[in-house]
């Protein structure tokens, strides 16, 4: 018999479409199994300060289609009369902050936590769980798809589709003017959005951090003679200090190949918004539901992910430590189809 009567639920880090579908799934699956649900607002900050509301089934009505997260991930900081918002909670990185968080959980009689977020969120969860021997299950919620142990993260598919929508529009104008477009997409040091976005949009190349140090991707792309049979070209660049981003490559082309008419588009936060795709809603619903099964089954400190369309449990230690590799087959596909 599980000792868990009440679960706490929070979202943290950058928001991602599908987080609301996950909140709905966790809440309803918990209630369905006779558990109480306490929703923690503002991520780890809300856990420290006790920003908590008991959730019933109706609290999560009509949210499955909404982007963002109704629980917010932000930590509101006031500075000289100005309200600054940040999705980050530095205090949870300190022992003192985590002690306050633990005291909140004891006070609120929360027996286990489900956290939804990216790598940083899971790292915080892992540290907290081992310090206090506290049961936590994590759900991968980030558009970057950079979490090891799951084929996809909640929000990634929607962001990819948003990218395609923009690239298709840019392609219309690019081909009218014979231009070379560098389009910067998000990814936080991971090239999944850039590489799969390039394949799906028919772009000519992707510049991704995973191979930035091995090859000069710009040089390779120009040498390929991208203009031989085309009157415009689109290159997706993953935002990252490793690649230097789209502006860096545009600057290089201006200096090294001044004959090209270069333009830069930085897609930015539009990639985080929007109603989640069918795939993300189903993924969030499956993983959210499985997180409650896992807790009731006595599982602790695991990420609930998806592999080959099956739900899997991956220990936090593995999910956090390992880098998720880019499949070299995808690089080959992009190269061979963009001739
Ligand atoms: P995204 O990938 O969308 O940016 P994320 O979960 O990786 O999401 P972060 O800002 O890296 O986002 O982390 C979210 C929160 O997790 C941080 O604000 C902090 O409270 C907590 N966190 C991150 N790293 C640690 C750590 N080393 N120790 C304790 N807490 C951490």
mmCIF file of C-alpha atoms and ligand atoms in Angstrom:
data_model
loop_
_atom_site.group_PDB
_atom_site.id
_atom_site.type_symbol
_atom_site.label_atom_id
_atom_site.label_comp_id
_atom_site.label_asym_id
_atom_site.label_seq_id
_atom_site.Cartn_x
_atom_site.Cartn_y
_atom_site.Cartn_z
ATOM 1 C CA UNK A 1 0.000 0.000 0.000
ATOM 2 C CA UNK A 2 1.314 3.443 -0.949
ATOM 3 C CA UNK A 3 1.650 5.982 1.874
ATOM 4 C CA UNK A 4 0.980 8.819 -0.533
ATOM 5 C CA UNK A 5 -2.269 10.717 0.113
ATOM 6 C CA UNK A 6 -1.491 14.150 -1.275
ATOM 7 C CA UNK A 7 0.697 15.103 -4.201
ATOM 8 C CA UNK A 8 2.141 18.515 -5.036
ATOM 9 C CA UNK A 9 2.493 19.646 -8.632
ATOM 10 C CA UNK A 10 4.639 22.410 -10.141
ATOM 11 C CA UNK A 11 6.001 23.685 -13.439
ATOM 12 C CA UNK A 12 9.427 25.311 -13.578
ATOM 13 C CA UNK A 13 11.995 26.709 -16.031
ATOM 14 C CA UNK A 14 10.891 27.936 -19.449
ATOM 15 C CA UNK A 15 7.224 27.378 -20.251
ATOM 16 C CA UNK A 16 6.282 24.982 -23.054
ATOM 17 C CA UNK A 17 3.040 24.259 -24.915
ATOM 18 C CA UNK A 18 1.478 21.128 -23.442
ATOM 19 C CA UNK A 19 2.407 21.911 -19.839
ATOM 20 C CA UNK A 20 -1.281 22.634 -19.161
ATOM 21 C CA UNK A 21 -2.285 19.319 -20.674
ATOM 22 C CA UNK A 22 0.223 17.681 -18.303
ATOM 23 C CA UNK A 23 -1.153 19.619 -15.314
ATOM 24 C CA UNK A 24 -4.635 18.426 -16.240
ATOM 25 C CA UNK A 25 -3.506 14.822 -16.635
ATOM 26 C CA UNK A 26 -1.571 14.692 -13.354
ATOM 27 C CA UNK A 27 -4.455 16.316 -11.463
ATOM 28 C CA UNK A 28 -7.174 14.095 -12.868
ATOM 29 C CA UNK A 29 -5.160 10.862 -12.676
ATOM 30 C CA UNK A 30 -4.344 11.627 -9.038
ATOM 31 C CA UNK A 31 -7.978 12.374 -8.170
ATOM 32 C CA UNK A 32 -9.072 9.280 -10.048
ATOM 33 C CA UNK A 33 -6.751 7.280 -7.774
ATOM 34 C CA UNK A 34 -8.160 8.851 -4.607
ATOM 35 C CA UNK A 35 -5.297 11.320 -4.030
ATOM 36 C CA UNK A 36 -5.497 15.002 -3.107
ATOM 37 C CA UNK A 37 -3.735 17.487 -5.359
ATOM 38 C CA UNK A 38 -2.015 20.674 -4.280
ATOM 39 C CA UNK A 39 -0.918 22.947 -7.104
ATOM 40 C CA UNK A 40 2.212 24.969 -6.433
ATOM 41 C CA UNK A 41 2.341 28.278 -8.310
ATOM 42 C CA UNK A 42 5.568 29.945 -9.579
ATOM 43 C CA UNK A 43 7.723 26.828 -9.619
ATOM 44 C CA UNK A 44 10.330 26.310 -6.913
ATOM 45 C CA UNK A 45 9.807 29.879 -5.745
ATOM 46 C CA UNK A 46 6.205 29.057 -4.885
ATOM 47 C CA UNK A 47 7.355 25.912 -3.119
ATOM 48 C CA UNK A 48 9.639 27.999 -0.923
ATOM 49 C CA UNK A 49 7.067 30.710 -0.213
ATOM 50 C CA UNK A 50 4.055 28.385 0.047
ATOM 51 C CA UNK A 51 2.101 29.701 -2.949
ATOM 52 C CA UNK A 52 -0.186 26.669 -3.001
ATOM 53 C CA UNK A 53 -3.812 26.010 -3.931
ATOM 54 C CA UNK A 54 -5.732 22.748 -3.572
ATOM 55 C CA UNK A 55 -6.873 21.589 -7.019
ATOM 56 C CA UNK A 56 -10.087 19.756 -7.836
ATOM 57 C CA UNK A 57 -10.967 18.318 -11.208
ATOM 58 C CA UNK A 58 -12.679 21.553 -12.319
ATOM 59 C CA UNK A 59 -9.519 23.596 -11.691
ATOM 60 C CA UNK A 60 -8.057 21.969 -14.783
ATOM 61 C CA UNK A 61 -11.132 22.232 -16.997
ATOM 62 C CA UNK A 62 -10.712 23.897 -20.367
ATOM 63 C CA UNK A 63 -6.907 24.154 -20.218
ATOM 64 C CA UNK A 64 -5.767 21.242 -22.414
ATOM 65 C CA UNK A 65 -5.730 23.526 -25.476
ATOM 66 C CA UNK A 66 -3.966 26.469 -23.821
ATOM 67 C CA UNK A 67 -0.269 27.215 -24.326
ATOM 68 C CA UNK A 68 1.985 28.273 -21.426
ATOM 69 C CA UNK A 69 1.279 27.046 -17.901
ATOM 70 C CA UNK A 70 -1.553 28.076 -15.591
ATOM 71 C CA UNK A 71 0.774 27.428 -12.642
ATOM 72 C CA UNK A 72 3.310 29.952 -13.997
ATOM 73 C CA UNK A 73 6.987 29.301 -13.794
ATOM 74 C CA UNK A 74 8.011 32.813 -12.942
ATOM 75 C CA UNK A 75 9.553 34.299 -9.885
ATOM 76 C CA UNK A 76 8.473 37.905 -9.525
ATOM 77 C CA UNK A 77 11.269 40.149 -8.336
ATOM 78 C CA UNK A 78 10.866 43.825 -7.571
ATOM 79 C CA UNK A 79 13.778 46.191 -8.143
ATOM 80 C CA UNK A 80 13.495 49.920 -7.520
ATOM 81 C CA UNK A 81 9.765 49.985 -8.205
ATOM 82 C CA UNK A 82 10.107 47.917 -11.374
ATOM 83 C CA UNK A 83 8.707 44.403 -11.463
ATOM 84 C CA UNK A 84 11.156 42.049 -13.141
ATOM 85 C CA UNK A 85 10.002 38.561 -13.931
ATOM 86 C CA UNK A 86 12.199 35.561 -14.254
ATOM 87 C CA UNK A 87 11.471 31.911 -14.792
ATOM 88 C CA UNK A 88 14.405 31.060 -12.553
ATOM 89 C CA UNK A 89 14.571 30.588 -8.777
ATOM 90 C CA UNK A 90 18.151 30.957 -7.572
ATOM 91 C CA UNK A 91 17.127 30.362 -3.954
ATOM 92 C CA UNK A 92 16.300 26.717 -4.652
ATOM 93 C CA UNK A 93 19.942 26.238 -5.632
ATOM 94 C CA UNK A 94 20.931 26.915 -2.009
ATOM 95 C CA UNK A 95 20.592 24.519 0.935
ATOM 96 C CA UNK A 96 18.733 27.190 2.883
ATOM 97 C CA UNK A 97 16.205 27.609 0.058
ATOM 98 C CA UNK A 98 15.607 23.875 -0.215
ATOM 99 C CA UNK A 99 15.140 23.634 3.565
ATOM 100 C CA UNK A 100 12.350 26.212 3.327
ATOM 101 C CA UNK A 101 10.835 24.207 0.467
ATOM 102 C CA UNK A 102 10.889 21.061 2.596
ATOM 103 C CA UNK A 103 9.238 22.889 5.480
ATOM 104 C CA UNK A 104 6.442 23.962 3.130
ATOM 105 C CA UNK A 105 5.879 20.369 2.037
ATOM 106 C CA UNK A 106 5.699 19.183 5.660
ATOM 107 C CA UNK A 107 3.361 22.037 6.632
ATOM 108 C CA UNK A 108 1.079 21.391 3.653
ATOM 109 C CA UNK A 109 1.190 17.623 4.245
ATOM 110 C CA UNK A 110 2.319 16.974 0.677
ATOM 111 C CA UNK A 111 3.713 13.426 0.465
ATOM 112 C CA UNK A 112 5.200 13.452 -3.055
ATOM 113 C CA UNK A 113 5.924 15.879 -5.883
ATOM 114 C CA UNK A 114 5.428 15.852 -9.638
ATOM 115 C CA UNK A 115 7.654 18.454 -11.307
ATOM 116 C CA UNK A 116 7.321 19.480 -14.941
ATOM 117 C CA UNK A 117 10.262 21.229 -16.597
ATOM 118 C CA UNK A 118 13.605 20.946 -18.313
ATOM 119 C CA UNK A 119 17.084 19.870 -17.328
ATOM 120 C CA UNK A 120 17.492 22.479 -14.572
ATOM 121 C CA UNK A 121 14.159 21.588 -13.013
ATOM 122 C CA UNK A 122 15.083 17.903 -12.918
ATOM 123 C CA UNK A 123 18.533 18.700 -11.509
ATOM 124 C CA UNK A 124 16.915 20.671 -8.666
ATOM 125 C CA UNK A 125 14.447 17.826 -8.090
ATOM 126 C CA UNK A 126 17.218 15.270 -7.937
ATOM 127 C CA UNK A 127 19.258 17.241 -5.394
ATOM 128 C CA UNK A 128 16.190 17.884 -3.234
ATOM 129 C CA UNK A 129 14.998 14.276 -3.406
ATOM 130 C CA UNK A 130 18.346 12.914 -2.249
ATOM 131 C CA UNK A 131 18.822 15.538 0.492
ATOM 132 C CA UNK A 132 15.414 14.859 2.056
ATOM 133 C CA UNK A 133 14.760 11.310 0.858
ATOM 134 C CA UNK A 134 11.609 12.708 -0.686
ATOM 135 C CA UNK A 135 9.619 11.056 -3.505
ATOM 136 C CA UNK A 136 9.634 13.044 -6.746
ATOM 137 C CA UNK A 137 8.665 12.131 -10.285
ATOM 138 C CA UNK A 138 9.619 14.401 -13.207
ATOM 139 C CA UNK A 139 7.940 15.105 -16.531
ATOM 140 C CA UNK A 140 10.027 16.476 -19.416
ATOM 141 C CA UNK A 141 8.516 19.862 -20.274
ATOM 142 C CA UNK A 142 10.664 21.929 -22.613
ATOM 143 C CA UNK A 143 10.534 22.898 -26.286
ATOM 144 C CA UNK A 144 14.248 22.058 -26.643
ATOM 145 C CA UNK A 145 13.856 18.245 -26.605
ATOM 146 C CA UNK A 146 17.249 18.066 -24.888
ATOM 147 C CA UNK A 147 16.433 15.541 -22.167
ATOM 148 C CA UNK A 148 18.091 12.143 -22.279
ATOM 149 C CA UNK A 149 15.835 9.116 -21.874
ATOM 150 C CA UNK A 150 12.800 10.403 -23.730
ATOM 151 C CA UNK A 151 12.327 10.514 -27.498
ATOM 152 C CA UNK A 152 10.313 13.694 -27.189
ATOM 153 C CA UNK A 153 9.664 16.360 -24.578
ATOM 154 C CA UNK A 154 6.323 18.075 -23.976
ATOM 155 C CA UNK A 155 6.270 21.210 -26.149
ATOM 156 C CA UNK A 156 8.856 20.157 -28.723
ATOM 157 C CA UNK A 157 6.409 19.064 -31.431
ATOM 158 C CA UNK A 158 4.376 22.270 -31.144
ATOM 159 C CA UNK A 159 7.512 24.428 -31.316
ATOM 160 C CA UNK A 160 8.688 22.501 -34.361
ATOM 161 C CA UNK A 161 5.371 23.168 -36.098
ATOM 162 C CA UNK A 162 5.570 26.867 -35.218
ATOM 163 C CA UNK A 163 9.032 26.976 -36.777
ATOM 164 C CA UNK A 164 7.718 25.336 -39.954
ATOM 165 C CA UNK A 165 4.920 27.843 -40.236
ATOM 166 C CA UNK A 166 7.419 30.721 -40.061
ATOM 167 C CA UNK A 167 9.993 29.146 -42.371
ATOM 168 C CA UNK A 168 7.324 28.454 -45.010
ATOM 169 C CA UNK A 169 6.387 32.137 -44.970
ATOM 170 C CA UNK A 170 10.001 33.294 -45.101
ATOM 171 C CA UNK A 171 10.611 30.939 -48.039
ATOM 172 C CA UNK A 172 7.916 32.753 -50.057
ATOM 173 C CA UNK A 173 9.707 36.072 -49.713
ATOM 174 C CA UNK A 174 13.204 34.553 -49.944
ATOM 175 C CA UNK A 175 12.550 33.032 -53.368
ATOM 176 C CA UNK A 176 11.224 36.317 -54.730
ATOM 177 C CA UNK A 177 14.504 38.069 -53.960
ATOM 178 C CA UNK A 178 17.301 35.474 -54.328
ATOM 179 C CA UNK A 179 18.422 35.813 -50.767
ATOM 180 C CA UNK A 180 20.267 33.743 -48.213
ATOM 181 C CA UNK A 181 18.298 33.636 -44.969
ATOM 182 C CA UNK A 182 19.749 32.608 -41.611
ATOM 183 C CA UNK A 183 16.847 31.751 -39.311
ATOM 184 C CA UNK A 184 17.717 31.356 -35.655
ATOM 185 C CA UNK A 185 15.658 28.890 -33.638
ATOM 186 C CA UNK A 186 15.729 28.015 -29.933
ATOM 187 C CA UNK A 187 17.304 24.895 -28.455
ATOM 188 C CA UNK A 188 19.541 25.875 -25.529
ATOM 189 C CA UNK A 189 22.696 24.180 -26.828
ATOM 190 C CA UNK A 190 20.754 21.392 -28.548
ATOM 191 C CA UNK A 191 20.159 21.164 -32.298
ATOM 192 C CA UNK A 192 16.909 19.155 -32.422
ATOM 193 C CA UNK A 193 14.681 22.091 -33.380
ATOM 194 C CA UNK A 194 17.186 23.347 -35.969
ATOM 195 C CA UNK A 195 17.934 19.986 -37.564
ATOM 196 C CA UNK A 196 14.411 18.565 -37.688
ATOM 197 C CA UNK A 197 13.036 22.021 -38.520
ATOM 198 C CA UNK A 198 15.414 22.133 -41.497
ATOM 199 C CA UNK A 199 14.427 18.670 -42.709
ATOM 200 C CA UNK A 200 10.706 19.355 -42.358
ATOM 201 C CA UNK A 201 10.810 22.795 -43.991
ATOM 202 C CA UNK A 202 13.076 21.765 -46.843
ATOM 203 C CA UNK A 203 15.777 24.189 -45.712
ATOM 204 C CA UNK A 204 19.206 23.942 -47.320
ATOM 205 C CA UNK A 205 21.167 23.423 -44.094
ATOM 206 C CA UNK A 206 21.131 23.451 -40.314
ATOM 207 C CA UNK A 207 23.907 24.764 -38.117
ATOM 208 C CA UNK A 208 23.810 22.891 -34.815
ATOM 209 C CA UNK A 209 26.003 22.983 -31.697
ATOM 210 C CA UNK A 210 26.518 19.208 -31.629
ATOM 211 C CA UNK A 211 28.884 19.367 -34.615
ATOM 212 C CA UNK A 212 30.014 22.999 -34.415
ATOM 213 C CA UNK A 213 33.375 22.145 -33.017
ATOM 214 C CA UNK A 214 34.049 19.370 -35.526
ATOM 215 C CA UNK A 215 33.306 21.047 -38.845
ATOM 216 C CA UNK A 216 32.924 24.549 -40.195
ATOM 217 C CA UNK A 217 29.284 24.152 -41.173
ATOM 218 C CA UNK A 218 29.155 27.445 -43.085
ATOM 219 C CA UNK A 219 32.194 26.577 -45.150
ATOM 220 C CA UNK A 220 30.722 23.175 -45.918
ATOM 221 C CA UNK A 221 27.399 24.679 -46.954
ATOM 222 C CA UNK A 222 28.952 27.291 -49.260
ATOM 223 C CA UNK A 223 31.311 24.698 -50.799
ATOM 224 C CA UNK A 224 28.308 22.526 -51.569
ATOM 225 C CA UNK A 225 27.479 25.290 -54.065
ATOM 226 C CA UNK A 226 24.072 26.019 -52.622
ATOM 227 C CA UNK A 227 23.170 28.458 -55.387
ATOM 228 C CA UNK A 228 23.809 26.145 -58.301
ATOM 229 C CA UNK A 229 20.209 25.241 -58.868
ATOM 230 C CA UNK A 230 18.347 27.475 -56.460
ATOM 231 C CA UNK A 231 17.392 31.081 -56.361
ATOM 232 C CA UNK A 232 17.143 31.294 -52.568
ATOM 233 C CA UNK A 233 18.460 29.487 -49.557
ATOM 234 C CA UNK A 234 17.419 29.011 -45.978
ATOM 235 C CA UNK A 235 19.718 27.900 -43.183
ATOM 236 C CA UNK A 236 18.386 27.158 -39.703
ATOM 237 C CA UNK A 237 20.809 28.063 -36.926
ATOM 238 C CA UNK A 238 20.438 26.764 -33.372
ATOM 239 C CA UNK A 239 20.760 29.559 -30.812
ATOM 240 C CA UNK A 240 23.777 28.709 -28.732
ATOM 241 C CA UNK A 241 27.039 30.163 -27.545
ATOM 242 C CA UNK A 242 28.674 27.248 -29.320
ATOM 243 C CA UNK A 243 27.302 28.120 -32.777
ATOM 244 C CA UNK A 244 27.340 31.867 -32.137
ATOM 245 C CA UNK A 245 23.797 32.164 -33.508
ATOM 246 C CA UNK A 246 22.432 33.507 -36.809
ATOM 247 C CA UNK A 247 23.965 36.989 -36.531
ATOM 248 C CA UNK A 248 27.433 35.494 -36.258
ATOM 249 C CA UNK A 249 26.984 33.540 -39.503
ATOM 250 C CA UNK A 250 25.415 36.470 -41.343
ATOM 251 C CA UNK A 251 28.400 38.595 -40.346
ATOM 252 C CA UNK A 252 30.778 35.932 -41.587
ATOM 253 C CA UNK A 253 29.019 35.692 -44.946
ATOM 254 C CA UNK A 254 29.085 39.477 -45.344
ATOM 255 C CA UNK A 255 32.851 39.448 -44.769
ATOM 256 C CA UNK A 256 33.835 36.212 -46.490
ATOM 257 C CA UNK A 257 31.271 36.007 -49.325
ATOM 258 C CA UNK A 258 30.111 39.589 -49.981
ATOM 259 C CA UNK A 259 28.410 38.543 -53.228
ATOM 260 C CA UNK A 260 25.512 37.033 -51.231
ATOM 261 C CA UNK A 261 22.485 39.038 -50.141
ATOM 262 C CA UNK A 262 22.053 37.918 -46.535
ATOM 263 C CA UNK A 263 19.128 38.336 -44.145
ATOM 264 C CA UNK A 264 18.642 37.223 -40.538
ATOM 265 C CA UNK A 265 15.420 36.250 -38.772
ATOM 266 C CA UNK A 266 15.448 35.416 -35.067
ATOM 267 C CA UNK A 267 12.224 33.583 -34.316
ATOM 268 C CA UNK A 268 12.500 34.040 -30.542
ATOM 269 C CA UNK A 269 9.649 33.551 -28.133
ATOM 270 C CA UNK A 270 7.015 32.935 -30.781
ATOM 271 C CA UNK A 271 8.366 29.349 -30.619
ATOM 272 C CA UNK A 272 7.204 28.936 -27.035
ATOM 273 C CA UNK A 273 3.640 30.039 -27.629
ATOM 274 C CA UNK A 274 0.521 28.648 -29.187
ATOM 275 C CA UNK A 275 -1.973 25.912 -28.613
ATOM 276 C CA UNK A 276 -0.238 22.532 -28.177
ATOM 277 C CA UNK A 277 -0.284 20.114 -31.108
ATOM 278 C CA UNK A 278 -2.256 16.870 -30.934
ATOM 279 C CA UNK A 279 1.026 15.016 -30.379
ATOM 280 C CA UNK A 280 2.008 17.183 -27.401
ATOM 281 C CA UNK A 281 -1.450 16.928 -25.839
ATOM 282 C CA UNK A 282 -1.435 13.143 -26.096
ATOM 283 C CA UNK A 283 2.164 12.915 -24.865
ATOM 284 C CA UNK A 284 1.398 15.175 -21.882
ATOM 285 C CA UNK A 285 -1.734 13.187 -21.072
ATOM 286 C CA UNK A 286 0.090 9.851 -21.211
ATOM 287 C CA UNK A 287 3.107 10.987 -19.198
ATOM 288 C CA UNK A 288 0.991 12.875 -16.650
ATOM 289 C CA UNK A 289 -1.158 9.844 -16.074
ATOM 290 C CA UNK A 290 1.882 7.556 -15.871
ATOM 291 C CA UNK A 291 3.524 9.834 -13.278
ATOM 292 C CA UNK A 292 0.743 8.994 -10.804
ATOM 293 C CA UNK A 293 0.954 5.271 -11.596
ATOM 294 C CA UNK A 294 4.694 5.466 -10.992
ATOM 295 C CA UNK A 295 4.337 7.177 -7.610
ATOM 296 C CA UNK A 296 1.662 4.738 -6.478
ATOM 297 C CA UNK A 297 3.882 1.908 -7.643
ATOM 298 C CA UNK A 298 6.603 3.105 -5.261
ATOM 299 C CA UNK A 299 8.814 4.668 -7.940
ATOM 300 C CA UNK A 300 10.965 7.595 -6.832
ATOM 301 C CA UNK A 301 13.340 10.031 -8.464
ATOM 302 C CA UNK A 302 12.522 9.042 -11.990
ATOM 303 C CA UNK A 303 11.750 10.881 -15.171
ATOM 304 C CA UNK A 304 8.663 9.638 -16.993
ATOM 305 C CA UNK A 305 9.532 9.628 -20.684
ATOM 306 C CA UNK A 306 8.540 8.069 -23.981
ATOM 307 C CA UNK A 307 10.661 5.642 -25.998
ATOM 308 C CA UNK A 308 9.472 3.902 -29.147
ATOM 309 C CA UNK A 309 5.953 5.042 -28.264
ATOM 310 C CA UNK A 310 6.056 3.317 -24.881
ATOM 311 C CA UNK A 311 6.139 5.090 -21.516
ATOM 312 C CA UNK A 312 9.461 4.523 -19.751
ATOM 313 C CA UNK A 313 10.885 5.433 -16.345
ATOM 314 C CA UNK A 314 14.423 6.796 -16.337
ATOM 315 C CA UNK A 315 16.345 7.474 -13.098
ATOM 316 C CA UNK A 316 17.041 11.205 -12.642
ATOM 317 C CA UNK A 317 20.757 10.427 -12.412
ATOM 318 C CA UNK A 318 20.742 9.030 -15.971
ATOM 319 C CA UNK A 319 18.391 11.635 -17.472
ATOM 320 C CA UNK A 320 20.437 14.542 -16.151
ATOM 321 C CA UNK A 321 23.986 13.317 -16.578
ATOM 322 C CA UNK A 322 23.752 12.009 -20.118
ATOM 323 C CA UNK A 323 23.601 14.272 -23.157
ATOM 324 C CA UNK A 324 20.904 13.332 -25.625
ATOM 325 C CA UNK A 325 22.697 12.576 -28.888
ATOM 326 C CA UNK A 326 21.621 13.787 -32.317
ATOM 327 C CA UNK A 327 20.972 10.871 -34.661
ATOM 328 C CA UNK A 328 23.631 11.077 -37.435
ATOM 329 C CA UNK A 329 21.061 9.621 -39.842
ATOM 330 C CA UNK A 330 19.124 12.912 -39.613
ATOM 331 C CA UNK A 331 22.210 14.894 -40.626
ATOM 332 C CA UNK A 332 22.674 12.568 -43.588
ATOM 333 C CA UNK A 333 19.028 12.927 -44.635
ATOM 334 C CA UNK A 334 19.212 16.719 -44.557
ATOM 335 C CA UNK A 335 22.436 16.769 -46.591
ATOM 336 C CA UNK A 336 21.212 14.372 -49.215
ATOM 337 C CA UNK A 337 17.848 16.087 -49.704
ATOM 338 C CA UNK A 338 19.089 19.665 -49.873
ATOM 339 C CA UNK A 339 21.156 19.371 -53.049
HETATM 340 P P1 LIG B 1 14.290 25.043 -19.916
HETATM 341 O O1 LIG B 1 15.056 23.895 -20.515
HETATM 342 O O2 LIG B 1 12.993 25.239 -20.592
HETATM 343 O O3 LIG B 1 15.084 26.299 -19.737
HETATM 344 P P2 LIG B 1 14.851 24.239 -17.181
HETATM 345 O O4 LIG B 1 14.074 23.431 -16.205
HETATM 346 O O5 LIG B 1 16.161 23.639 -17.657
HETATM 347 O O6 LIG B 1 13.886 24.586 -18.395
HETATM 348 P P3 LIG B 1 16.287 26.183 -15.565
HETATM 349 O O7 LIG B 1 16.118 27.640 -15.453
HETATM 350 O O8 LIG B 1 17.629 25.669 -15.946
HETATM 351 O O9 LIG B 1 15.147 25.681 -16.556
HETATM 352 O O10 LIG B 1 15.899 25.534 -14.147
HETATM 353 C C1 LIG B 1 14.658 25.807 -13.535
HETATM 354 C C2 LIG B 1 14.837 25.935 -12.044
HETATM 355 O O11 LIG B 1 15.341 24.710 -11.518
HETATM 356 C C3 LIG B 1 15.849 27.002 -11.592
HETATM 357 O O12 LIG B 1 15.278 28.277 -11.538
HETATM 358 C C4 LIG B 1 16.206 26.515 -10.204
HETATM 359 O O13 LIG B 1 15.218 26.896 -9.276
HETATM 360 C C5 LIG B 1 16.151 24.991 -10.369
HETATM 361 N N1 LIG B 1 17.517 24.478 -10.571
HETATM 362 C C6 LIG B 1 18.252 24.480 -11.707
HETATM 363 N N2 LIG B 1 19.493 23.990 -11.499
HETATM 364 C C7 LIG B 1 19.536 23.679 -10.177
HETATM 365 C C8 LIG B 1 20.543 23.152 -9.310
HETATM 366 N N3 LIG B 1 21.775 22.834 -9.761
HETATM 367 N N4 LIG B 1 20.245 22.989 -8.007
HETATM 368 C C9 LIG B 1 19.010 23.277 -7.530
HETATM 369 N N5 LIG B 1 18.035 23.800 -8.280
HETATM 370 C C10 LIG B 1 18.270 23.996 -9.584
#
